[in-house]
PDB file of C-alpha atoms and ligand atoms in Angstrom:
ATOM      1  CA  MET Z  26     121.638 -46.557 242.013  1.00 54.00           C
ATOM      2  CA  THR Z  27     119.371 -49.577 242.570  1.00 65.00           C
ATOM      3  CA  LYS Z  28     115.759 -49.125 241.520  1.00 76.00           C
ATOM      4  CA  SER Z  29     113.622 -47.865 244.392  1.00 89.00           C
ATOM      5  CA  ALA Z  30     110.433 -49.559 245.664  1.00 93.00           C
ATOM      6  CA  LEU Z  31     108.845 -46.194 244.850  1.00 97.00           C
ATOM      7  CA  ALA Z  32     110.026 -46.102 241.221  1.00 96.00           C
ATOM      8  CA  GLY Z  33     107.274 -45.219 238.764  1.00 97.00           C
ATOM      9  CA  ARG Z  34     104.570 -44.831 241.410  1.00 98.00           C
ATOM     10  CA  ASP Z  35     102.065 -41.998 241.931  1.00 98.00           C
ATOM     11  CA  LEU Z  36     101.649 -39.983 245.149  1.00 98.00           C
ATOM     12  CA  ILE Z  37      97.980 -39.019 245.347  1.00 98.00           C
ATOM     13  CA  SER Z  38      97.146 -39.658 249.000  1.00 98.00           C
ATOM     14  CA  ALA Z  39      99.364 -39.668 252.073  1.00 98.00           C
ATOM     15  CA  ALA Z  40      98.001 -43.191 252.591  1.00 98.00           C
ATOM     16  CA  ASP Z  41      99.821 -44.316 249.416  1.00 98.00           C
ATOM     17  CA  LEU Z  42     103.082 -44.439 251.403  1.00 98.00           C
ATOM     18  CA  SER Z  43     103.913 -47.265 253.796  1.00 98.00           C
ATOM     19  CA  ALA Z  44     106.037 -46.728 256.900  1.00 98.00           C
ATOM     20  CA  ALA Z  45     108.965 -48.275 254.973  1.00 98.00           C
ATOM     21  CA  ASP Z  46     108.408 -45.842 252.052  1.00 98.00           C
ATOM     22  CA  ILE Z  47     108.380 -42.896 254.470  1.00 98.00           C
ATOM     23  CA  ALA Z  48     111.568 -44.113 256.172  1.00 98.00           C
ATOM     24  CA  GLN Z  49     113.247 -44.509 252.765  1.00 98.00           C
ATOM     25  CA  LEU Z  50     112.170 -41.009 251.697  1.00 98.00           C
ATOM     26  CA  CYS Z  51     113.361 -39.456 254.974  1.00 98.00           C
ATOM     27  CA  ALA Z  52     116.741 -41.165 254.633  1.00 98.00           C
ATOM     28  CA  ARG Z  53     117.078 -39.984 251.026  1.00 98.00           C
ATOM     29  CA  ALA Z  54     116.004 -36.444 251.999  1.00 98.00           C
ATOM     30  CA  ALA Z  55     118.628 -36.334 254.772  1.00 98.00           C
ATOM     31  CA  ASP Z  56     121.367 -37.384 252.312  1.00 98.00           C
ATOM     32  CA  LEU Z  57     120.274 -34.888 249.666  1.00 98.00           C
ATOM     33  CA  LYS Z  58     119.991 -32.094 252.237  1.00 98.00           C
ATOM     34  CA  ALA Z  59     123.501 -32.750 253.566  1.00 98.00           C
ATOM     35  CA  GLU Z  60     124.957 -32.993 250.071  1.00 97.00           C
ATOM     36  CA  TYR Z  61     123.204 -29.847 248.872  1.00 97.00           C
ATOM     37  CA  ARG Z  62     124.207 -27.834 251.932  1.00 95.00           C
ATOM     38  CA  ALA Z  63     127.850 -28.900 251.539  1.00 96.00           C
ATOM     39  CA  GLU Z  64     128.223 -28.710 247.754  1.00 92.00           C
ATOM     40  CA  ARG Z  65     125.210 -26.770 246.378  1.00 92.00           C
ATOM     41  CA  ARG Z  66     125.061 -29.550 243.789  1.00 91.00           C
ATOM     42  CA  HIS Z  67     124.409 -33.278 243.550  1.00 96.00           C
ATOM     43  CA  ALA Z  68     126.769 -35.941 242.250  1.00 92.00           C
ATOM     44  CA  GLY Z  69     125.472 -37.519 239.059  1.00 93.00           C
ATOM     45  CA  PRO Z  70     123.280 -35.541 238.906  1.00 95.00           C
ATOM     46  CA  PRO Z  71     120.493 -38.086 239.510  1.00 97.00           C
ATOM     47  CA  LEU Z  72     117.754 -36.601 237.278  1.00 98.00           C
ATOM     48  CA  GLU Z  73     119.775 -35.409 234.285  1.00 97.00           C
ATOM     49  CA  ARG Z  74     117.516 -34.826 231.235  1.00 96.00           C
ATOM     50  CA  ARG Z  75     114.339 -35.585 233.237  1.00 98.00           C
ATOM     51  CA  THR Z  76     111.410 -33.202 232.904  1.00 98.00           C
ATOM     52  CA  LEU Z  77     108.571 -32.511 235.344  1.00 98.00           C
ATOM     53  CA  ALA Z  78     105.355 -30.796 234.204  1.00 98.00           C
ATOM     54  CA  MET Z  79     103.741 -28.730 236.976  1.00 97.00           C
ATOM     55  CA  LEU Z  80     100.023 -27.942 236.676  1.00 96.00           C
ATOM     56  CA  PHE Z  81      98.535 -25.257 238.904  1.00 94.00           C
ATOM     57  CA  GLN Z  82      94.852 -24.388 239.312  1.00 92.00           C
ATOM     58  CA  LYS Z  83      95.650 -22.458 242.514  1.00 93.00           C
ATOM     59  CA  PRO Z  84      98.428 -20.101 243.669  1.00 94.00           C
ATOM     60  CA  SER Z  85     101.627 -21.387 245.268  1.00 97.00           C
ATOM     61  CA  LEU Z  86     104.960 -20.166 246.608  1.00 98.00           C
ATOM     62  CA  ARG Z  87     106.521 -23.175 248.326  1.00 98.00           C
ATOM     63  CA  THR Z  88     105.211 -26.019 246.171  1.00 98.00           C
ATOM     64  CA  ARG Z  89     106.020 -24.327 242.893  1.00 98.00           C
ATOM     65  CA  VAL Z  90     109.464 -23.044 243.831  1.00 98.00           C
ATOM     66  CA  THR Z  91     110.637 -26.163 245.666  1.00 98.00           C
ATOM     67  CA  PHE Z  92     109.607 -28.526 242.860  1.00 98.00           C
ATOM     68  CA  GLU Z  93     111.054 -26.274 240.156  1.00 98.00           C
ATOM     69  CA  ALA Z  94     114.300 -25.466 241.993  1.00 98.00           C
ATOM     70  CA  GLY Z  95     114.518 -29.114 243.083  1.00 98.00           C
ATOM     71  CA  MET Z  96     114.390 -30.385 239.504  1.00 98.00           C
ATOM     72  CA  THR Z  97     117.107 -27.888 238.489  1.00 97.00           C
ATOM     73  CA  GLN Z  98     119.331 -28.930 241.410  1.00 97.00           C
ATOM     74  CA  LEU Z  99     118.899 -32.611 240.481  1.00 98.00           C
ATOM     75  CA  GLY Z 100     120.008 -31.927 236.908  1.00 97.00           C
ATOM     76  CA  GLY Z 101     116.529 -31.936 235.351  1.00 98.00           C
ATOM     77  CA  HIS Z 102     113.971 -29.364 234.302  1.00 98.00           C
ATOM     78  CA  ALA Z 103     110.453 -28.313 235.338  1.00 98.00           C
ATOM     79  CA  ILE Z 104     107.742 -26.657 233.229  1.00 98.00           C
ATOM     80  CA  TYR Z 105     105.119 -24.463 234.891  1.00 96.00           C
ATOM     81  CA  LEU Z 106     101.626 -24.698 233.364  1.00 94.00           C
ATOM     82  CA  GLU Z 107      98.869 -22.466 234.632  1.00 86.00           C
ATOM     83  CA  GLU Z 108      95.160 -23.172 234.687  1.00 74.00           C
ATOM     84  CA  LYS Z 109      94.276 -21.489 231.420  1.00 71.00           C
ATOM     85  CA  THR Z 110      96.726 -23.733 229.548  1.00 67.00           C
ATOM     86  CA  VAL Z 111      95.533 -27.017 231.026  1.00 70.00           C
ATOM     87  CA  LEU Z 112      92.660 -28.321 233.148  1.00 70.00           C
ATOM     88  CA  GLY Z 113      90.721 -25.130 232.432  1.00 68.00           C
ATOM     89  CA  GLY Z 114      88.264 -26.710 230.013  1.00 78.00           C
ATOM     90  CA  ARG Z 115      90.435 -26.333 226.898  1.00 86.00           C
ATOM     91  CA  GLU Z 116      90.603 -30.121 226.667  1.00 90.00           C
ATOM     92  CA  THR Z 117      89.692 -33.032 228.896  1.00 91.00           C
ATOM     93  CA  VAL Z 118      91.825 -34.109 231.848  1.00 92.00           C
ATOM     94  CA  SER Z 119      92.276 -37.446 230.133  1.00 93.00           C
ATOM     95  CA  ASP Z 120      93.571 -35.807 226.935  1.00 93.00           C
ATOM     96  CA  VAL Z 121      95.965 -33.647 228.970  1.00 93.00           C
ATOM     97  CA  ALA Z 122      97.319 -36.827 230.594  1.00 95.00           C
ATOM     98  CA  ARG Z 123      97.676 -38.632 227.251  1.00 96.00           C
ATOM     99  CA  ASN Z 124      99.708 -35.736 225.849  1.00 95.00           C
ATOM    100  CA  LEU Z 125     101.917 -35.130 228.846  1.00 96.00           C
ATOM    101  CA  GLU Z 126     102.902 -38.791 229.235  1.00 98.00           C
ATOM    102  CA  ASN Z 127     104.588 -38.564 225.835  1.00 98.00           C
ATOM    103  CA  PHE Z 128     106.411 -35.312 226.597  1.00 98.00           C
ATOM    104  CA  VAL Z 129     107.685 -35.483 230.186  1.00 98.00           C
ATOM    105  CA  ASP Z 130     108.754 -37.957 232.886  1.00 98.00           C
ATOM    106  CA  ALA Z 131     106.354 -36.945 235.669  1.00 98.00           C
ATOM    107  CA  VAL Z 132     103.498 -34.575 236.478  1.00 98.00           C
ATOM    108  CA  MET Z 133     102.906 -32.611 239.665  1.00 98.00           C
ATOM    109  CA  ALA Z 134      99.415 -31.112 239.881  1.00 97.00           C
ATOM    110  CA  ARG Z 135      97.701 -28.687 242.270  1.00 96.00           C
ATOM    111  CA  THR Z 136      94.004 -28.854 241.518  1.00 93.00           C
ATOM    112  CA  GLY Z 137      90.718 -27.868 243.127  1.00 87.00           C
ATOM    113  CA  PRO Z 138      88.812 -31.160 243.065  1.00 92.00           C
ATOM    114  CA  HIS Z 139      90.746 -34.201 244.270  1.00 96.00           C
ATOM    115  CA  GLU Z 140      89.176 -36.216 241.450  1.00 95.00           C
ATOM    116  CA  VAL Z 141      91.208 -34.298 238.840  1.00 94.00           C
ATOM    117  CA  VAL Z 142      94.513 -35.548 240.266  1.00 96.00           C
ATOM    118  CA  VAL Z 143      93.043 -39.049 240.594  1.00 97.00           C
ATOM    119  CA  GLU Z 144      91.983 -38.980 236.924  1.00 96.00           C
ATOM    120  CA  LEU Z 145      95.355 -37.637 235.759  1.00 96.00           C
ATOM    121  CA  ALA Z 146      97.059 -40.491 237.598  1.00 98.00           C
ATOM    122  CA  ALA Z 147      94.646 -43.080 236.211  1.00 98.00           C
ATOM    123  CA  ARG Z 148      95.144 -41.890 232.599  1.00 97.00           C
ATOM    124  CA  ALA Z 149      98.877 -41.112 232.568  1.00 98.00           C
ATOM    125  CA  SER Z 150     101.430 -43.906 232.486  1.00 98.00           C
ATOM    126  CA  ILE Z 151     104.017 -41.666 234.206  1.00 98.00           C
ATOM    127  CA  PRO Z 152     104.153 -40.769 237.936  1.00 98.00           C
ATOM    128  CA  VAL Z 153     101.614 -38.158 239.058  1.00 98.00           C
ATOM    129  CA  ILE Z 154     102.214 -36.241 242.296  1.00 98.00           C
ATOM    130  CA  ASN Z 155      99.451 -34.472 244.216  1.00 98.00           C
ATOM    131  CA  GLY Z 156     100.673 -30.909 244.876  1.00 98.00           C
ATOM    132  CA  LEU Z 157      97.492 -30.134 246.914  1.00 98.00           C
ATOM    133  CA  THR Z 158      93.818 -30.731 246.383  1.00 97.00           C
ATOM    134  CA  ILE Z 159      90.884 -29.747 248.555  1.00 96.00           C
ATOM    135  CA  ARG Z 160      91.158 -33.263 250.095  1.00 98.00           C
ATOM    136  CA  GLU Z 161      94.910 -33.769 250.633  1.00 98.00           C
ATOM    137  CA  HIS Z 162      98.426 -32.310 250.655  1.00 98.00           C
ATOM    138  CA  PRO Z 163     100.735 -35.354 250.845  1.00 98.00           C
ATOM    139  CA  CYS Z 164     103.937 -33.504 249.827  1.00 99.00           C
ATOM    140  CA  GLN Z 165     103.411 -31.239 252.825  1.00 99.00           C
ATOM    141  CA  SER Z 166     102.971 -34.120 255.257  1.00 98.00           C
ATOM    142  CA  LEU Z 167     106.027 -35.857 253.812  1.00 99.00           C
ATOM    143  CA  ALA Z 168     108.151 -32.741 254.470  1.00 99.00           C
ATOM    144  CA  ASP Z 169     106.543 -32.430 257.915  1.00 99.00           C
ATOM    145  CA  LEU Z 170     107.397 -35.998 258.901  1.00 98.00           C
ATOM    146  CA  PHE Z 171     110.947 -35.529 257.612  1.00 98.00           C
ATOM    147  CA  THR Z 172     111.239 -32.371 259.765  1.00 98.00           C
ATOM    148  CA  LEU Z 173     109.952 -34.223 262.823  1.00 98.00           C
ATOM    149  CA  HIS Z 174     112.172 -37.217 262.106  1.00 98.00           C
ATOM    150  CA  GLU Z 175     115.222 -34.916 262.056  1.00 98.00           C
ATOM    151  CA  ARG Z 176     114.200 -33.567 265.457  1.00 98.00           C
ATOM    152  CA  PHE Z 177     112.858 -36.642 267.273  1.00 98.00           C
ATOM    153  CA  GLY Z 178     114.204 -39.680 265.386  1.00 97.00           C
ATOM    154  CA  ASP Z 179     111.636 -42.492 265.604  1.00 97.00           C
ATOM    155  CA  LEU Z 180     108.171 -40.913 265.589  1.00 98.00           C
ATOM    156  CA  ARG Z 181     106.295 -43.879 267.084  1.00 98.00           C
ATOM    157  CA  GLY Z 182     104.373 -42.756 270.170  1.00 98.00           C
ATOM    158  CA  ARG Z 183     104.913 -39.019 269.545  1.00 98.00           C
ATOM    159  CA  THR Z 184     101.841 -36.793 269.828  1.00 98.00           C
ATOM    160  CA  LEU Z 185     100.872 -34.172 267.266  1.00 99.00           C
ATOM    161  CA  ALA Z 186      98.047 -31.752 268.123  1.00 99.00           C
ATOM    162  CA  PHE Z 187      96.490 -30.025 265.121  1.00 99.00           C
ATOM    163  CA  VAL Z 188      94.519 -26.927 266.121  1.00 99.00           C
ATOM    164  CA  GLY Z 189      91.988 -25.595 263.627  1.00 98.00           C
ATOM    165  CA  ASP Z 190      90.322 -26.848 260.471  1.00 98.00           C
ATOM    166  CA  GLY Z 191      89.992 -30.560 259.633  1.00 98.00           C
ATOM    167  CA  ASN Z 192      91.281 -29.720 256.151  1.00 98.00           C
ATOM    168  CA  ASN Z 193      93.574 -31.106 253.431  1.00 98.00           C
ATOM    169  CA  VAL Z 194      96.737 -30.526 255.480  1.00 98.00           C
ATOM    170  CA  TYR Z 195      95.191 -32.220 258.534  1.00 98.00           C
ATOM    171  CA  HIS Z 196      93.944 -35.142 256.406  1.00 98.00           C
ATOM    172  CA  SER Z 197      97.396 -35.921 254.999  1.00 99.00           C
ATOM    173  CA  LEU Z 198      99.091 -35.470 258.384  1.00 98.00           C
ATOM    174  CA  ALA Z 199      96.570 -37.744 260.081  1.00 98.00           C
ATOM    175  CA  LEU Z 200      97.070 -40.464 257.445  1.00 99.00           C
ATOM    176  CA  MET Z 201     100.864 -40.259 257.401  1.00 98.00           C
ATOM    177  CA  GLY Z 202     101.170 -39.772 261.168  1.00 98.00           C
ATOM    178  CA  ALA Z 203      98.938 -42.799 261.748  1.00 98.00           C
ATOM    179  CA  THR Z 204     101.056 -44.844 259.316  1.00 98.00           C
ATOM    180  CA  VAL Z 205     104.208 -44.241 261.375  1.00 98.00           C
ATOM    181  CA  GLY Z 206     102.545 -44.825 264.764  1.00 98.00           C
ATOM    182  CA  MET Z 207     101.965 -41.260 265.958  1.00 98.00           C
ATOM    183  CA  HIS Z 208      99.074 -40.057 268.097  1.00 98.00           C
ATOM    184  CA  VAL Z 209      97.318 -37.363 266.046  1.00 98.00           C
ATOM    185  CA  ARG Z 210      94.774 -35.187 267.849  1.00 98.00           C
ATOM    186  CA  LEU Z 211      92.594 -32.539 266.248  1.00 98.00           C
ATOM    187  CA  ALA Z 212      90.928 -29.643 268.084  1.00 98.00           C
ATOM    188  CA  HIS Z 213      88.277 -28.204 265.778  1.00 98.00           C
ATOM    189  CA  PRO Z 214      85.085 -26.172 266.058  1.00 98.00           C
ATOM    190  CA  VAL Z 215      81.806 -28.031 265.579  1.00 98.00           C
ATOM    191  CA  GLY Z 216      81.037 -28.153 261.859  1.00 98.00           C
ATOM    192  CA  TYR Z 217      84.692 -27.981 260.752  1.00 98.00           C
ATOM    193  CA  GLY Z 218      85.780 -31.559 261.304  1.00 98.00           C
ATOM    194  CA  PRO Z 219      87.602 -33.795 258.819  1.00 98.00           C
ATOM    195  CA  SER Z 220      86.190 -36.133 256.171  1.00 98.00           C
ATOM    196  CA  GLY Z 221      84.699 -39.274 257.677  1.00 98.00           C
ATOM    197  CA  ARG Z 222      86.358 -41.397 255.006  1.00 98.00           C
ATOM    198  CA  VAL Z 223      89.812 -40.052 255.824  1.00 98.00           C
ATOM    199  CA  VAL Z 224      89.244 -40.512 259.556  1.00 98.00           C
ATOM    200  CA  GLU Z 225      88.173 -44.120 258.985  1.00 98.00           C
ATOM    201  CA  ARG Z 226      91.300 -44.859 256.932  1.00 98.00           C
ATOM    202  CA  ALA Z 227      93.559 -43.050 259.413  1.00 98.00           C
ATOM    203  CA  GLY Z 228      91.951 -45.096 262.206  1.00 98.00           C
ATOM    204  CA  GLU Z 229      92.759 -48.339 260.368  1.00 98.00           C
ATOM    205  CA  LEU Z 230      96.365 -47.235 259.825  1.00 98.00           C
ATOM    206  CA  ALA Z 231      96.702 -46.198 263.474  1.00 98.00           C
ATOM    207  CA  ALA Z 232      95.296 -49.530 264.678  1.00 98.00           C
ATOM    208  CA  ALA Z 233      97.977 -51.333 262.659  1.00 98.00           C
ATOM    209  CA  SER Z 234     100.877 -49.099 263.774  1.00 98.00           C
ATOM    210  CA  GLY Z 235     100.073 -48.533 267.455  1.00 98.00           C
ATOM    211  CA  GLY Z 236      99.170 -44.876 266.883  1.00 98.00           C
ATOM    212  CA  SER Z 237      95.833 -43.189 267.432  1.00 98.00           C
ATOM    213  CA  ILE Z 238      93.488 -40.549 266.058  1.00 98.00           C
ATOM    214  CA  GLY Z 239      91.610 -38.316 268.491  1.00 98.00           C
ATOM    215  CA  PHE Z 240      89.261 -35.330 268.451  1.00 98.00           C
ATOM    216  CA  THR Z 241      88.201 -32.586 270.802  1.00 98.00           C
ATOM    217  CA  GLN Z 242      86.610 -29.163 270.632  1.00 98.00           C
ATOM    218  CA  ASP Z 243      89.078 -27.871 273.239  1.00 98.00           C
ATOM    219  CA  PRO Z 244      92.465 -26.637 271.964  1.00 98.00           C
ATOM    220  CA  ARG Z 245      94.017 -26.745 275.460  1.00 98.00           C
ATOM    221  CA  GLU Z 246      93.048 -30.386 275.894  1.00 98.00           C
ATOM    222  CA  ALA Z 247      94.550 -31.194 272.473  1.00 98.00           C
ATOM    223  CA  VAL Z 248      97.933 -29.552 273.058  1.00 98.00           C
ATOM    224  CA  ASP Z 249      98.399 -30.709 276.664  1.00 98.00           C
ATOM    225  CA  GLY Z 250     101.433 -33.020 276.657  1.00 97.00           C
ATOM    226  CA  ALA Z 251     101.873 -32.819 272.858  1.00 98.00           C
ATOM    227  CA  ASP Z 252     105.278 -32.991 271.167  1.00 98.00           C
ATOM    228  CA  VAL Z 253     104.049 -30.967 268.191  1.00 99.00           C
ATOM    229  CA  VAL Z 254     101.422 -28.233 267.863  1.00 99.00           C
ATOM    230  CA  TYR Z 255     100.364 -27.695 264.255  1.00 99.00           C
ATOM    231  CA  THR Z 256      98.040 -25.164 262.676  1.00 98.00           C
ATOM    232  CA  ASP Z 257      96.953 -23.976 259.234  1.00 98.00           C
ATOM    233  CA  ALA Z 258      94.812 -21.217 257.735  1.00 98.00           C
ATOM    234  CA  TRP Z 259      91.186 -21.115 258.863  1.00 98.00           C
ATOM    235  CA  THR Z 260      90.110 -20.495 255.262  1.00 98.00           C
ATOM    236  CA  SER Z 261      91.664 -22.655 252.572  1.00 98.00           C
ATOM    237  CA  MET Z 262      92.016 -21.682 248.922  1.00 96.00           C
ATOM    238  CA  GLY Z 263      88.604 -21.853 247.249  1.00 94.00           C
ATOM    239  CA  GLN Z 264      86.695 -21.107 250.498  1.00 96.00           C
ATOM    240  CA  GLU Z 265      87.214 -17.321 250.437  1.00 96.00           C
ATOM    241  CA  ALA Z 266      83.459 -16.602 250.473  1.00 98.00           C
ATOM    242  CA  GLU Z 267      83.295 -18.236 253.946  1.00 98.00           C
ATOM    243  CA  ALA Z 268      86.228 -16.260 255.390  1.00 98.00           C
ATOM    244  CA  GLU Z 269      84.241 -14.031 257.746  1.00 98.00           C
ATOM    245  CA  GLU Z 270      82.075 -16.839 259.085  1.00 98.00           C
ATOM    246  CA  ARG Z 271      85.195 -18.946 259.609  1.00 98.00           C
ATOM    247  CA  ARG Z 272      87.023 -16.148 261.461  1.00 98.00           C
ATOM    248  CA  ASP Z 273      84.167 -16.195 263.992  1.00 98.00           C
ATOM    249  CA  ALA Z 274      83.980 -19.985 264.233  1.00 98.00           C
ATOM    250  CA  PHE Z 275      87.747 -20.377 264.749  1.00 98.00           C
ATOM    251  CA  ALA Z 276      88.398 -17.372 267.038  1.00 98.00           C
ATOM    252  CA  ARG Z 277      89.014 -19.686 270.037  1.00 98.00           C
ATOM    253  CA  TYR Z 278      91.469 -21.825 268.032  1.00 98.00           C
ATOM    254  CA  GLN Z 279      94.393 -19.396 267.736  1.00 98.00           C
ATOM    255  CA  VAL Z 280      97.867 -20.767 268.479  1.00 98.00           C
ATOM    256  CA  ASN Z 281      99.156 -18.030 270.779  1.00 98.00           C
ATOM    257  CA  GLU Z 282     101.450 -17.743 273.799  1.00 98.00           C
ATOM    258  CA  ALA Z 283      98.644 -18.599 276.237  1.00 98.00           C
ATOM    259  CA  LEU Z 284      97.913 -21.872 274.395  1.00 98.00           C
ATOM    260  CA  MET Z 285     101.619 -22.699 274.065  1.00 98.00           C
ATOM    261  CA  ALA Z 286     102.009 -22.256 277.834  1.00 98.00           C
ATOM    262  CA  VAL Z 287     100.001 -25.516 278.073  1.00 98.00           C
ATOM    263  CA  ALA Z 288     102.588 -27.256 275.850  1.00 98.00           C
ATOM    264  CA  PRO Z 289     105.937 -25.772 276.911  1.00 97.00           C
ATOM    265  CA  GLY Z 290     107.947 -28.680 275.471  1.00 97.00           C
ATOM    266  CA  ALA Z 291     106.259 -28.755 272.044  1.00 98.00           C
ATOM    267  CA  VAL Z 292     107.533 -27.531 268.697  1.00 98.00           C
ATOM    268  CA  VAL Z 293     105.190 -25.435 266.573  1.00 99.00           C
ATOM    269  CA  MET Z 294     104.530 -26.110 262.905  1.00 99.00           C
ATOM    270  CA  HIS Z 295     102.518 -24.411 260.136  1.00 98.00           C
ATOM    271  CA  CYS Z 296     102.475 -25.384 256.479  1.00 98.00           C
ATOM    272  CA  LEU Z 297     102.321 -21.689 255.405  1.00 98.00           C
ATOM    273  CA  PRO Z 298     101.097 -19.309 254.134  1.00 98.00           C
ATOM    274  CA  ALA Z 299     100.286 -18.009 257.627  1.00 98.00           C
ATOM    275  CA  HIS Z 300      97.782 -15.338 258.520  1.00 98.00           C
ATOM    276  CA  ARG Z 301      99.601 -13.701 261.409  1.00 98.00           C
ATOM    277  CA  GLY Z 302      97.132 -12.617 264.077  1.00 98.00           C
ATOM    278  CA  GLU Z 303      94.505 -15.160 262.972  1.00 98.00           C
ATOM    279  CA  GLU Z 304      95.390 -18.857 263.371  1.00 98.00           C
ATOM    280  CA  ILE Z 305      98.841 -18.038 264.821  1.00 98.00           C
ATOM    281  CA  THR Z 306     100.385 -15.000 266.464  1.00 98.00           C
ATOM    282  CA  SER Z 307     103.727 -13.529 265.394  1.00 98.00           C
ATOM    283  CA  ALA Z 308     105.033 -14.087 268.932  1.00 98.00           C
ATOM    284  CA  VAL Z 309     104.609 -17.861 268.479  1.00 98.00           C
ATOM    285  CA  MET Z 310     105.553 -17.996 264.800  1.00 98.00           C
ATOM    286  CA  ASP Z 311     108.820 -16.143 265.422  1.00 98.00           C
ATOM    287  CA  GLY Z 312     109.316 -17.543 268.939  1.00 98.00           C
ATOM    288  CA  PRO Z 313     111.615 -20.247 270.352  1.00 98.00           C
ATOM    289  CA  GLN Z 314     109.189 -23.162 269.871  1.00 98.00           C
ATOM    290  CA  SER Z 315     108.647 -22.495 266.159  1.00 98.00           C
ATOM    291  CA  ILE Z 316     110.302 -24.765 263.575  1.00 98.00           C
ATOM    292  CA  ILE Z 317     108.127 -23.335 260.804  1.00 98.00           C
ATOM    293  CA  PHE Z 318     110.893 -22.108 258.519  1.00 98.00           C
ATOM    294  CA  ASP Z 319     112.923 -25.347 258.895  1.00 98.00           C
ATOM    295  CA  GLN Z 320     109.711 -27.116 257.951  1.00 98.00           C
ATOM    296  CA  SER Z 321     109.324 -24.948 254.862  1.00 98.00           C
ATOM    297  CA  GLU Z 322     112.992 -25.486 253.857  1.00 98.00           C
ATOM    298  CA  ASN Z 323     112.370 -29.211 254.097  1.00 98.00           C
ATOM    299  CA  ARG Z 324     109.732 -29.037 251.347  1.00 98.00           C
ATOM    300  CA  LEU Z 325     112.729 -28.730 249.032  1.00 98.00           C
ATOM    301  CA  HIS Z 326     114.679 -31.675 250.418  1.00 98.00           C
ATOM    302  CA  ALA Z 327     111.715 -34.022 250.929  1.00 98.00           C
ATOM    303  CA  GLN Z 328     110.346 -33.448 247.426  1.00 98.00           C
ATOM    304  CA  LYS Z 329     113.782 -33.873 245.864  1.00 98.00           C
ATOM    305  CA  ALA Z 330     113.909 -37.222 247.667  1.00 98.00           C
ATOM    306  CA  LEU Z 331     110.489 -38.091 246.265  1.00 98.00           C
ATOM    307  CA  LEU Z 332     111.513 -37.126 242.724  1.00 98.00           C
ATOM    308  CA  VAL Z 333     114.717 -39.180 242.924  1.00 98.00           C
ATOM    309  CA  GLU Z 334     112.900 -42.233 244.309  1.00 98.00           C
ATOM    310  CA  LEU Z 335     110.162 -42.027 241.678  1.00 98.00           C
ATOM    311  CA  LEU Z 336     112.320 -41.179 238.672  1.00 97.00           C
ATOM    312  CA  ALA Z 337     115.998 -42.127 239.049  1.00 91.00           C
ATOM    313  CA  ASP Z 338     117.332 -45.155 237.129  1.00 87.00           C
TER     314      ASP Z 338
HETATM  315  N1   CP O   3     102.531 -25.051 252.053  1.00 67.04           N
HETATM  316  C1   CP O   3     102.321 -24.868 250.740  1.00 67.04           C
HETATM  317  O1   CP O   3     101.957 -25.777 249.999  1.00 67.04           O
HETATM  318  O2   CP O   3     102.605 -23.620 250.280  1.00 67.04           O
HETATM  319  P1   CP O   3     102.218 -23.047 248.854  1.00 67.04           P
HETATM  320  O3   CP O   3     100.733 -22.955 248.802  1.00 67.04           O
HETATM  321  O4   CP O   3     102.872 -21.703 248.783  1.00 67.04           O
HETATM  322  O5   CP O   3     102.737 -23.977 247.787  1.00 67.04           O
HETATM  323  N1  NVA O   4      94.795 -25.584 253.673  1.00 67.04           N
HETATM  324  C1  NVA O   4      95.510 -24.648 252.834  1.00 67.04           C
HETATM  325  C2  NVA O   4      96.905 -25.105 252.596  1.00 67.04           C
HETATM  326  C3  NVA O   4      97.751 -24.194 251.755  1.00 67.04           C
HETATM  327  C4  NVA O   4      99.112 -24.736 251.516  1.00 67.04           C
HETATM  328  C5  NVA O   4      94.759 -24.480 251.513  1.00 67.04           C
HETATM  329  O1  NVA O   4      94.273 -25.482 250.965  1.00 67.04           O
HETATM  330  O2  NVA O   4      94.652 -23.354 251.044  1.00 67.04           O
END
């Protein structure tokens, strides 16, 4: 295997990946997915004797299981570390990084503050992967773009309408979508828009790729003519105290059959976990336009591609 352009790098922000990196990762994910579906194993295997440390300050189903199972399937090993072991004040983030770089080949971290993942990456000489922070979720957007690439091929000029909170999942999708030339629209209630810094960066990326970034307060306007309708929880992890207030603010932003009637040709996506009856109805989630469980399966294949590109010889 020739050394990848991604070898040894970190993935902290969705903006860390160029369009060529994303194309390379999608191609690798497609190969790994086909091989795994046919053989339930990988030739080599490509990550024999490699170890990934996984740090979690927040709960997870998909991220934890897909990274851990992915490492096993690639011939390596993953270690799960919960908050009280690391990053919980027992020692500094910098000291955690300086230990782990001597023990393992890469770190995947799900933290509250984005700055913790940034500091881990700055201090550790090994690749650090952002497994979700309050600012971004780049592994999710990578799997999402792979899923859309499988369905549509070239994504340039395709329109994605995100309905709901201008949150971490939106931020990473906007950055990565803009990088590959997509039109990314967000319909959000007043007061729940995205970070100005992320929007500025996404705007720069869109200007270079021929994509665009747009905003509205009207979900119907956002989804009209879209290829993809995307939603996520109204209350992200760490915001539980605001849940009731958010339920009121977002009531008009549910992805339901009436909204999908405005976008009859669109696929529906959700990063999960879903709150059925809040941001999305069961009729849509389990209906013919939903590709939500293909999307979730692709977390496995896209992250295996990332691990191979970052770590394989
Ligand atoms: N979508 C996602 O990251 O799921 P988990 O929180 O279960 O990892
Ligand atoms: N926005 C959600 C995504 C969960 C995968 C959160 O941060 O909780």
